[in-house]
Amino acid sequence: DRPEATPEPILPARSTAPSAREGQRTILVVDSDPLSRRLAVNALKTKNYRVLEASGCSPALDILRVQHVDLALVALKMDGTDGYTLAREVMNEPATRTVSLVAMAGAETTDPEVIQEAGFAGLIATPVQINRLPHQVRSYLERKEHVA
């Protein structure tokens, strides 16, 4: 008699969608406000980022489980949930915990220590300055490369 084999864990399938071009970075924008989300998405697309978007915590987690994402921009205040909830979920899941998270919130009302303790790499102050957003994203991506 042979011992029973332990089944392999089932991991989320990778998307069969076309992959990002070589060297192209993927950014996920998570915000329940469609106008804010659209402005951020458009600003990043002008700099040739591959941009995904989610309207809240649950859709963001669905994307993060199946897509490679280099950086997620997460609004702290959203309808139905908040960015802190998403950060907790991301950090607790092995399939998503390597994603770098950057909070988007009013700098005057957000404690940087709380942001960092929640698992965010940093904060982009809102209202987002659309002309500066691609540079801010690039800065966070470069920091991630130096840490990795």
CSV table of N, CA and C in Angstrom, one decimal:
chain,number,residue,atom,x,y,z
A,1,ASP,N,0.8,-1.2,0.0
A,1,ASP,CA,0.0,0.0,0.0
A,1,ASP,C,0.9,1.2,0.0
A,2,ARG,N,0.6,2.2,-0.9
A,2,ARG,CA,1.3,3.4,-1.0
A,2,ARG,C,0.5,4.5,-0.2
A,3,PRO,N,1.3,5.4,0.5
A,3,PRO,CA,0.6,6.5,1.2
A,3,PRO,C,-0.1,7.4,0.2
A,4,GLU,N,-1.3,7.9,0.6
A,4,GLU,CA,-2.0,8.8,-0.3
A,4,GLU,C,-1.2,10.1,-0.5
A,5,ALA,N,-1.2,10.5,-1.8
A,5,ALA,CA,-0.5,11.8,-2.1
A,5,ALA,C,-1.3,12.9,-1.6
A,6,THR,N,-0.6,13.9,-1.1
A,6,THR,CA,-1.3,15.2,-0.6
A,6,THR,C,-1.6,16.0,-1.8
A,7,PRO,N,-2.8,16.4,-2.0
A,7,PRO,CA,-3.2,17.2,-3.2
A,7,PRO,C,-2.4,18.6,-3.1
A,8,GLU,N,-2.1,19.0,-4.3
A,8,GLU,CA,-1.4,20.3,-4.5
A,8,GLU,C,-2.4,21.4,-4.2
A,9,PRO,N,-2.0,22.5,-3.6
A,9,PRO,CA,-3.0,23.6,-3.4
A,9,PRO,C,-3.5,24.2,-4.7
A,10,ILE,N,-4.7,24.6,-4.7
A,10,ILE,CA,-5.2,25.2,-5.9
A,10,ILE,C,-5.0,26.7,-5.9
A,11,LEU,N,-4.2,27.2,-6.8
A,11,LEU,CA,-3.9,28.6,-6.9
A,11,LEU,C,-4.8,29.3,-7.9
A,12,PRO,N,-5.1,30.6,-7.8
A,12,PRO,CA,-5.9,31.3,-8.8
A,12,PRO,C,-5.2,31.2,-10.2
A,13,ALA,N,-6.0,31.0,-11.2
A,13,ALA,CA,-5.4,30.9,-12.5
A,13,ALA,C,-5.0,32.3,-13.0
A,14,ARG,N,-3.9,32.3,-13.7
A,14,ARG,CA,-3.5,33.6,-14.3
A,14,ARG,C,-4.4,33.9,-15.5
A,15,SER,N,-4.6,35.2,-15.7
A,15,SER,CA,-5.5,35.6,-16.8
A,15,SER,C,-4.9,35.2,-18.1
A,16,THR,N,-5.8,34.8,-19.0
A,16,THR,CA,-5.3,34.5,-20.4
A,16,THR,C,-5.4,35.7,-21.3
A,17,ALA,N,-5.6,36.9,-20.7
A,17,ALA,CA,-5.6,38.1,-21.5
A,17,ALA,C,-4.2,38.4,-21.9
A,18,PRO,N,-4.1,39.2,-23.0
A,18,PRO,CA,-2.7,39.5,-23.5
A,18,PRO,C,-1.9,40.1,-22.4
A,19,SER,N,-0.6,39.7,-22.3
A,19,SER,CA,0.2,40.2,-21.2
A,19,SER,C,0.7,41.6,-21.6
A,20,ALA,N,1.2,42.3,-20.5
A,20,ALA,CA,1.7,43.6,-20.7
A,20,ALA,C,2.9,43.6,-21.7
A,21,ARG,N,3.1,44.6,-22.4
A,21,ARG,CA,4.3,44.7,-23.3
A,21,ARG,C,5.6,44.6,-22.4
A,22,GLU,N,6.6,44.1,-23.0
A,22,GLU,CA,7.9,44.0,-22.2
A,22,GLU,C,8.3,45.3,-21.6
A,23,GLY,N,8.5,45.3,-20.3
A,23,GLY,CA,8.9,46.5,-19.6
A,23,GLY,C,7.7,47.4,-19.2
A,24,GLN,N,6.5,47.1,-19.7
A,24,GLN,CA,5.4,48.0,-19.3
A,24,GLN,C,4.9,47.6,-17.9
A,25,ARG,N,4.6,48.6,-17.1
A,25,ARG,CA,4.2,48.4,-15.7
A,25,ARG,C,2.7,48.4,-15.7
A,26,THR,N,2.1,47.6,-14.8
A,26,THR,CA,0.7,47.5,-14.6
A,26,THR,C,0.3,48.2,-13.3
A,27,ILE,N,-0.6,49.1,-13.4
A,27,ILE,CA,-1.1,49.9,-12.2
A,27,ILE,C,-2.6,49.6,-12.1
A,28,LEU,N,-3.0,49.4,-10.8
A,28,LEU,CA,-4.4,49.2,-10.5
A,28,LEU,C,-4.9,50.5,-9.8
A,29,VAL,N,-5.9,51.1,-10.3
A,29,VAL,CA,-6.5,52.3,-9.6
A,29,VAL,C,-7.8,51.8,-9.0
A,30,VAL,N,-7.9,52.0,-7.6
A,30,VAL,CA,-9.1,51.6,-6.9
A,30,VAL,C,-9.7,52.8,-6.3
A,31,ASP,N,-10.9,53.1,-6.7
A,31,ASP,CA,-11.6,54.3,-6.2
A,31,ASP,C,-13.1,54.1,-6.6
A,32,SER,N,-14.0,54.4,-5.6
A,32,SER,CA,-15.4,54.2,-5.9
A,32,SER,C,-16.0,55.4,-6.7
A,33,ASP,N,-15.2,56.5,-6.7
A,33,ASP,CA,-15.7,57.7,-7.5
A,33,ASP,C,-15.3,57.5,-8.9
A,34,PRO,N,-16.2,57.3,-9.8
A,34,PRO,CA,-15.9,57.1,-11.2
A,34,PRO,C,-15.1,58.2,-11.9
A,35,LEU,N,-15.4,59.4,-11.6
A,35,LEU,CA,-14.7,60.5,-12.2
A,35,LEU,C,-13.2,60.6,-11.7
A,36,SER,N,-13.0,60.4,-10.5
A,36,SER,CA,-11.6,60.4,-9.9
A,36,SER,C,-10.8,59.3,-10.5
A,37,ARG,N,-11.4,58.1,-10.6
A,37,ARG,CA,-10.8,56.9,-11.1
A,37,ARG,C,-10.5,57.1,-12.6
A,38,ARG,N,-11.4,57.6,-13.4
A,38,ARG,CA,-11.2,57.8,-14.8
A,38,ARG,C,-10.0,58.8,-15.1
A,39,LEU,N,-10.0,59.9,-14.3
A,39,LEU,CA,-8.9,60.9,-14.4
A,39,LEU,C,-7.6,60.3,-14.2
A,40,ALA,N,-7.5,59.5,-13.1
A,40,ALA,CA,-6.2,58.8,-12.8
A,40,ALA,C,-5.8,57.8,-13.9
A,41,VAL,N,-6.8,57.0,-14.3
A,41,VAL,CA,-6.5,56.0,-15.4
A,41,VAL,C,-6.0,56.7,-16.7
A,42,ASN,N,-6.7,57.8,-17.1
A,42,ASN,CA,-6.3,58.5,-18.3
A,42,ASN,C,-4.9,59.1,-18.2
A,43,ALA,N,-4.6,59.7,-17.0
A,43,ALA,CA,-3.3,60.3,-16.8
A,43,ALA,C,-2.2,59.3,-16.9
A,44,LEU,N,-2.4,58.1,-16.4
A,44,LEU,CA,-1.4,57.0,-16.4
A,44,LEU,C,-1.2,56.4,-17.8
A,45,LYS,N,-2.3,56.3,-18.5
A,45,LYS,CA,-2.3,55.7,-19.8
A,45,LYS,C,-1.5,56.6,-20.8
A,46,THR,N,-1.5,57.9,-20.6
A,46,THR,CA,-0.7,58.8,-21.4
A,46,THR,C,0.8,58.5,-21.3
A,47,LYS,N,1.2,57.9,-20.2
A,47,LYS,CA,2.6,57.6,-20.0
A,47,LYS,C,2.9,56.1,-20.3
A,48,ASN,N,2.0,55.4,-21.0
A,48,ASN,CA,2.1,54.0,-21.4
A,48,ASN,C,2.1,53.0,-20.3
A,49,TYR,N,1.5,53.3,-19.2
A,49,TYR,CA,1.3,52.3,-18.2
A,49,TYR,C,0.1,51.4,-18.6
A,50,ARG,N,0.1,50.2,-18.3
A,50,ARG,CA,-1.1,49.3,-18.5
A,50,ARG,C,-1.9,49.6,-17.2
A,51,VAL,N,-3.1,50.1,-17.4
A,51,VAL,CA,-3.9,50.5,-16.2
A,51,VAL,C,-5.2,49.7,-16.1
A,52,LEU,N,-5.4,49.1,-14.9
A,52,LEU,CA,-6.6,48.4,-14.6
A,52,LEU,C,-7.3,49.2,-13.6
A,53,GLU,N,-8.6,49.0,-13.4
A,53,GLU,CA,-9.4,49.8,-12.5
A,53,GLU,C,-10.4,49.0,-11.8
A,54,ALA,N,-10.7,49.4,-10.5
A,54,ALA,CA,-11.7,48.7,-9.7
A,54,ALA,C,-12.5,49.8,-8.9
A,55,SER,N,-13.7,49.5,-8.7
A,55,SER,CA,-14.6,50.5,-8.0
A,55,SER,C,-14.7,50.2,-6.5
A,56,GLY,N,-13.9,49.2,-6.0
A,56,GLY,CA,-14.0,49.0,-4.6
A,56,GLY,C,-13.1,47.8,-4.2
A,57,CYS,N,-13.2,47.4,-3.0
A,57,CYS,CA,-12.4,46.3,-2.4
A,57,CYS,C,-12.5,45.0,-3.1
A,58,SER,N,-13.8,44.5,-3.2
A,58,SER,CA,-14.0,43.2,-3.8
A,58,SER,C,-13.6,43.1,-5.2
A,59,PRO,N,-13.9,44.1,-6.1
A,59,PRO,CA,-13.4,44.0,-7.5
A,59,PRO,C,-11.9,44.1,-7.6
A,60,ALA,N,-11.3,44.9,-6.7
A,60,ALA,CA,-9.8,45.0,-6.7
A,60,ALA,C,-9.2,43.7,-6.3
A,61,LEU,N,-9.7,43.0,-5.3
A,61,LEU,CA,-9.2,41.7,-4.9
A,61,LEU,C,-9.3,40.7,-6.0
A,62,ASP,N,-10.4,40.7,-6.7
A,62,ASP,CA,-10.6,39.8,-7.9
A,62,ASP,C,-9.5,40.0,-8.9
A,63,ILE,N,-9.2,41.3,-9.2
A,63,ILE,CA,-8.2,41.6,-10.2
A,63,ILE,C,-6.8,41.1,-9.7
A,64,LEU,N,-6.5,41.5,-8.4
A,64,LEU,CA,-5.2,41.2,-7.9
A,64,LEU,C,-4.9,39.7,-7.8
A,65,ARG,N,-6.0,38.9,-7.7
A,65,ARG,CA,-5.8,37.4,-7.6
A,65,ARG,C,-5.4,36.8,-8.9
A,66,VAL,N,-5.7,37.5,-10.0
A,66,VAL,CA,-5.5,36.8,-11.3
A,66,VAL,C,-4.6,37.7,-12.3
A,67,GLN,N,-4.3,38.9,-11.9
A,67,GLN,CA,-3.5,39.7,-12.8
A,67,GLN,C,-2.2,40.1,-12.1
A,68,HIS,N,-1.1,40.2,-12.8
A,68,HIS,CA,0.1,40.8,-12.2
A,68,HIS,C,0.0,42.3,-12.1
A,69,VAL,N,0.1,42.9,-11.0
A,69,VAL,CA,0.0,44.3,-10.8
A,69,VAL,C,1.3,44.8,-10.0
A,70,ASP,N,1.9,45.8,-10.6
A,70,ASP,CA,3.1,46.3,-10.0
A,70,ASP,C,2.8,47.3,-8.9
A,71,LEU,N,1.7,48.0,-9.0
A,71,LEU,CA,1.4,49.0,-8.0
A,71,LEU,C,-0.1,49.3,-8.0
A,72,ALA,N,-0.7,49.4,-6.8
A,72,ALA,CA,-2.1,49.7,-6.7
A,72,ALA,C,-2.3,51.0,-6.0
A,73,LEU,N,-3.0,52.0,-6.7
A,73,LEU,CA,-3.3,53.2,-6.1
A,73,LEU,C,-4.7,53.1,-5.5
A,74,VAL,N,-4.8,53.3,-4.2
A,74,VAL,CA,-6.0,52.9,-3.4
A,74,VAL,C,-6.6,54.1,-2.7
A,75,ALA,N,-7.8,54.5,-3.0
A,75,ALA,CA,-8.5,55.6,-2.3
A,75,ALA,C,-8.8,55.1,-0.9
A,76,LEU,N,-8.5,55.9,0.1
A,76,LEU,CA,-8.8,55.5,1.5
A,76,LEU,C,-10.3,55.5,1.8
A,77,LYS,N,-11.0,56.5,1.2
A,77,LYS,CA,-12.4,56.7,1.4
A,77,LYS,C,-13.1,56.3,0.1
A,78,MET,N,-14.0,55.2,0.3
A,78,MET,CA,-14.7,54.7,-0.8
A,78,MET,C,-16.1,54.3,-0.3
A,79,ASP,N,-17.1,54.3,-1.2
A,79,ASP,CA,-18.4,53.9,-0.9
A,79,ASP,C,-18.4,52.4,-0.5
A,80,GLY,N,-19.0,52.1,0.7
A,80,GLY,CA,-19.2,50.7,1.1
A,80,GLY,C,-18.0,50.1,1.8
A,81,THR,N,-16.8,50.6,1.6
A,81,THR,CA,-15.6,50.1,2.3
A,81,THR,C,-14.6,51.2,2.3
A,82,ASP,N,-13.4,50.8,2.7
A,82,ASP,CA,-12.3,51.8,2.7
A,82,ASP,C,-11.0,51.1,2.3
A,83,GLY,N,-10.0,52.0,2.0
A,83,GLY,CA,-8.7,51.5,1.5
A,83,GLY,C,-8.0,50.6,2.6
A,84,TYR,N,-8.2,50.9,3.8
A,84,TYR,CA,-7.6,50.2,4.9
A,84,TYR,C,-8.1,48.7,4.9
A,85,THR,N,-9.3,48.5,4.6
A,85,THR,CA,-9.9,47.2,4.5
A,85,THR,C,-9.2,46.4,3.3
A,86,LEU,N,-9.1,47.1,2.2
A,86,LEU,CA,-8.4,46.4,1.1
A,86,LEU,C,-7.0,46.1,1.5
A,87,ALA,N,-6.3,47.0,2.1
A,87,ALA,CA,-4.9,46.8,2.5
A,87,ALA,C,-4.8,45.5,3.4
A,88,ARG,N,-5.7,45.4,4.3
A,88,ARG,CA,-5.7,44.2,5.2
A,88,ARG,C,-5.9,42.9,4.4
A,89,GLU,N,-6.8,43.0,3.5
A,89,GLU,CA,-7.1,41.8,2.7
A,89,GLU,C,-5.9,41.4,1.8
A,90,VAL,N,-5.3,42.4,1.2
A,90,VAL,CA,-4.1,42.2,0.3
A,90,VAL,C,-3.0,41.6,1.1
A,91,MET,N,-2.7,42.1,2.3
A,91,MET,CA,-1.6,41.6,3.1
A,91,MET,C,-1.8,40.2,3.7
A,92,ASN,N,-3.1,39.9,3.8
A,92,ASN,CA,-3.4,38.5,4.4
A,92,ASN,C,-3.5,37.4,3.4
A,93,GLU,N,-3.4,37.7,2.1
A,93,GLU,CA,-3.5,36.7,1.1
A,93,GLU,C,-2.2,36.5,0.4
A,94,PRO,N,-1.7,35.3,0.5
A,94,PRO,CA,-0.4,35.0,-0.1
A,94,PRO,C,-0.3,35.4,-1.6
A,95,ALA,N,-1.4,35.2,-2.4
A,95,ALA,CA,-1.4,35.5,-3.8
A,95,ALA,C,-1.3,37.0,-4.1
A,96,THR,N,-1.6,37.9,-3.1
A,96,THR,CA,-1.6,39.3,-3.4
A,96,THR,C,-0.6,40.1,-2.5
A,97,ARG,N,0.0,39.5,-1.5
A,97,ARG,CA,0.7,40.4,-0.6
A,97,ARG,C,2.0,41.0,-1.1
A,98,THR,N,2.4,40.7,-2.3
A,98,THR,CA,3.6,41.3,-2.9
A,98,THR,C,3.3,42.6,-3.6
A,99,VAL,N,2.0,42.9,-3.8
A,99,VAL,CA,1.6,44.1,-4.5
A,99,VAL,C,1.9,45.3,-3.7
A,100,SER,N,2.6,46.3,-4.3
A,100,SER,CA,2.8,47.6,-3.5
A,100,SER,C,1.5,48.4,-3.6
A,101,LEU,N,1.2,48.9,-2.4
A,101,LEU,CA,0.0,49.7,-2.3
A,101,LEU,C,0.4,51.2,-2.0
A,102,VAL,N,-0.3,52.1,-2.6
A,102,VAL,CA,-0.1,53.5,-2.3
A,102,VAL,C,-1.5,54.1,-2.1
A,103,ALA,N,-1.7,54.8,-0.9
A,103,ALA,CA,-2.9,55.4,-0.5
A,103,ALA,C,-3.1,56.7,-1.3
A,104,MET,N,-4.4,57.0,-1.5
A,104,MET,CA,-4.8,58.3,-2.0
A,104,MET,C,-5.8,58.9,-1.1
A,105,ALA,N,-5.4,60.0,-0.5
A,105,ALA,CA,-6.3,60.6,0.5
A,105,ALA,C,-5.8,62.0,0.8
A,106,GLY,N,-6.7,62.8,1.5
A,106,GLY,CA,-6.3,64.1,1.9
A,106,GLY,C,-5.1,64.1,2.9
A,107,ALA,N,-4.0,64.7,2.5
A,107,ALA,CA,-2.8,64.7,3.3
A,107,ALA,C,-3.0,65.3,4.7
A,108,GLU,N,-3.9,66.3,4.7
A,108,GLU,CA,-4.1,67.0,6.0
A,108,GLU,C,-4.9,66.1,7.0
A,109,THR,N,-5.6,65.1,6.5
A,109,THR,CA,-6.4,64.3,7.4
A,109,THR,C,-5.8,62.9,7.6
A,110,THR,N,-4.7,62.6,7.1
A,110,THR,CA,-4.1,61.3,7.1
A,110,THR,C,-2.8,61.3,7.8
A,111,ASP,N,-2.7,60.4,8.8
A,111,ASP,CA,-1.4,60.2,9.6
A,111,ASP,C,-0.5,59.3,8.8
A,112,PRO,N,0.7,59.8,8.4
A,112,PRO,CA,1.6,58.9,7.6
A,112,PRO,C,2.0,57.6,8.4
A,113,GLU,N,2.1,57.7,9.7
A,113,GLU,CA,2.4,56.5,10.4
A,113,GLU,C,1.3,55.4,10.3
A,114,VAL,N,0.0,55.9,10.4
A,114,VAL,CA,-1.1,54.9,10.2
A,114,VAL,C,-1.1,54.3,8.8
A,115,ILE,N,-0.8,55.1,7.8
A,115,ILE,CA,-0.7,54.7,6.4
A,115,ILE,C,0.3,53.6,6.3
A,116,GLN,N,1.5,53.8,6.9
A,116,GLN,CA,2.6,52.8,6.8
A,116,GLN,C,2.3,51.6,7.5
A,117,GLU,N,1.7,51.7,8.7
A,117,GLU,CA,1.3,50.5,9.5
A,117,GLU,C,0.3,49.7,8.8
A,118,ALA,N,-0.6,50.3,8.0
A,118,ALA,CA,-1.6,49.6,7.3
A,118,ALA,C,-1.1,48.8,6.1
A,119,GLY,N,0.2,49.0,5.8
A,119,GLY,CA,0.8,48.3,4.7
A,119,GLY,C,1.0,49.1,3.4
A,120,PHE,N,0.7,50.4,3.4
A,120,PHE,CA,0.9,51.2,2.3
A,120,PHE,C,2.3,51.7,2.2
A,121,ALA,N,2.8,51.8,0.9
A,121,ALA,CA,4.2,52.3,0.7
A,121,ALA,C,4.3,53.8,0.9
A,122,GLY,N,3.1,54.5,0.8
A,122,GLY,CA,3.1,55.9,0.9
A,122,GLY,C,1.7,56.5,0.6
A,123,LEU,N,1.7,57.8,0.4
A,123,LEU,CA,0.5,58.5,0.2
A,123,LEU,C,0.6,59.5,-0.9
A,124,ILE,N,-0.4,59.5,-1.8
A,124,ILE,CA,-0.5,60.6,-2.8
A,124,ILE,C,-1.7,61.4,-2.3
A,125,ALA,N,-1.5,62.7,-2.1
A,125,ALA,CA,-2.5,63.6,-1.6
A,125,ALA,C,-3.6,63.8,-2.6
A,126,THR,N,-4.8,63.9,-2.1
A,126,THR,CA,-6.0,64.2,-3.0
A,126,THR,C,-6.4,65.6,-2.6
A,127,PRO,N,-7.0,66.4,-3.6
A,127,PRO,CA,-7.2,65.9,-4.9
A,127,PRO,C,-5.9,65.7,-5.7
A,128,VAL,N,-5.9,64.6,-6.4
A,128,VAL,CA,-4.7,64.2,-7.2
A,128,VAL,C,-4.4,65.2,-8.2
A,129,GLN,N,-3.2,65.6,-8.3
A,129,GLN,CA,-2.7,66.5,-9.4
A,129,GLN,C,-2.4,65.7,-10.6
A,130,ILE,N,-3.3,65.6,-11.5
A,130,ILE,CA,-3.2,64.7,-12.6
A,130,ILE,C,-1.9,64.8,-13.4
A,131,ASN,N,-1.4,66.0,-13.6
A,131,ASN,CA,-0.1,66.2,-14.3
A,131,ASN,C,1.1,65.7,-13.5
A,132,ARG,N,1.0,65.5,-12.2
A,132,ARG,CA,2.1,65.0,-11.4
A,132,ARG,C,1.9,63.5,-11.1
A,133,LEU,N,0.7,62.9,-11.3
A,133,LEU,CA,0.5,61.5,-11.0
A,133,LEU,C,1.5,60.5,-11.6
A,134,PRO,N,1.7,60.6,-12.9
A,134,PRO,CA,2.6,59.6,-13.5
A,134,PRO,C,4.0,59.7,-12.9
A,135,HIS,N,4.5,60.9,-12.6
A,135,HIS,CA,5.8,61.0,-11.9
A,135,HIS,C,5.8,60.4,-10.5
A,136,GLN,N,4.7,60.6,-9.8
A,136,GLN,CA,4.6,60.0,-8.4
A,136,GLN,C,4.6,58.5,-8.5
A,137,VAL,N,3.8,58.0,-9.5
A,137,VAL,CA,3.8,56.5,-9.6
A,137,VAL,C,5.2,56.0,-10.0
A,138,ARG,N,5.8,56.6,-10.9
A,138,ARG,CA,7.2,56.2,-11.3
A,138,ARG,C,8.1,56.2,-10.1
A,139,SER,N,8.0,57.2,-9.2
A,139,SER,CA,8.8,57.3,-8.0
A,139,SER,C,8.6,56.1,-7.1
A,140,TYR,N,7.3,55.7,-6.9
A,140,TYR,CA,7.0,54.5,-6.1
A,140,TYR,C,7.5,53.3,-6.7
A,141,LEU,N,7.4,53.1,-8.0
A,141,LEU,CA,7.9,51.9,-8.7
A,141,LEU,C,9.4,51.8,-8.6
A,142,GLU,N,10.1,52.9,-8.7
A,142,GLU,CA,11.5,52.9,-8.5
A,142,GLU,C,11.9,52.5,-7.1
A,143,ARG,N,11.2,53.0,-6.1
A,143,ARG,CA,11.5,52.6,-4.7
A,143,ARG,C,11.3,51.1,-4.5
A,144,LYS,N,10.2,50.6,-5.1
A,144,LYS,CA,10.0,49.1,-5.0
A,144,LYS,C,11.1,48.3,-5.6
A,145,GLU,N,11.7,48.8,-6.8
A,145,GLU,CA,12.8,48.1,-7.4
A,145,GLU,C,14.0,48.0,-6.5
A,146,HIS,N,14.3,49.1,-5.8
A,146,HIS,CA,15.4,49.2,-4.9
A,146,HIS,C,15.3,48.3,-3.7
A,147,VAL,N,14.0,48.1,-3.3
A,147,VAL,CA,13.8,47.2,-2.1
A,147,VAL,C,13.8,45.8,-2.5
A,148,ALA,N,13.4,45.4,-3.7
A,148,ALA,CA,13.3,44.0,-4.1
A,148,ALA,C,14.6,43.4,-4.3
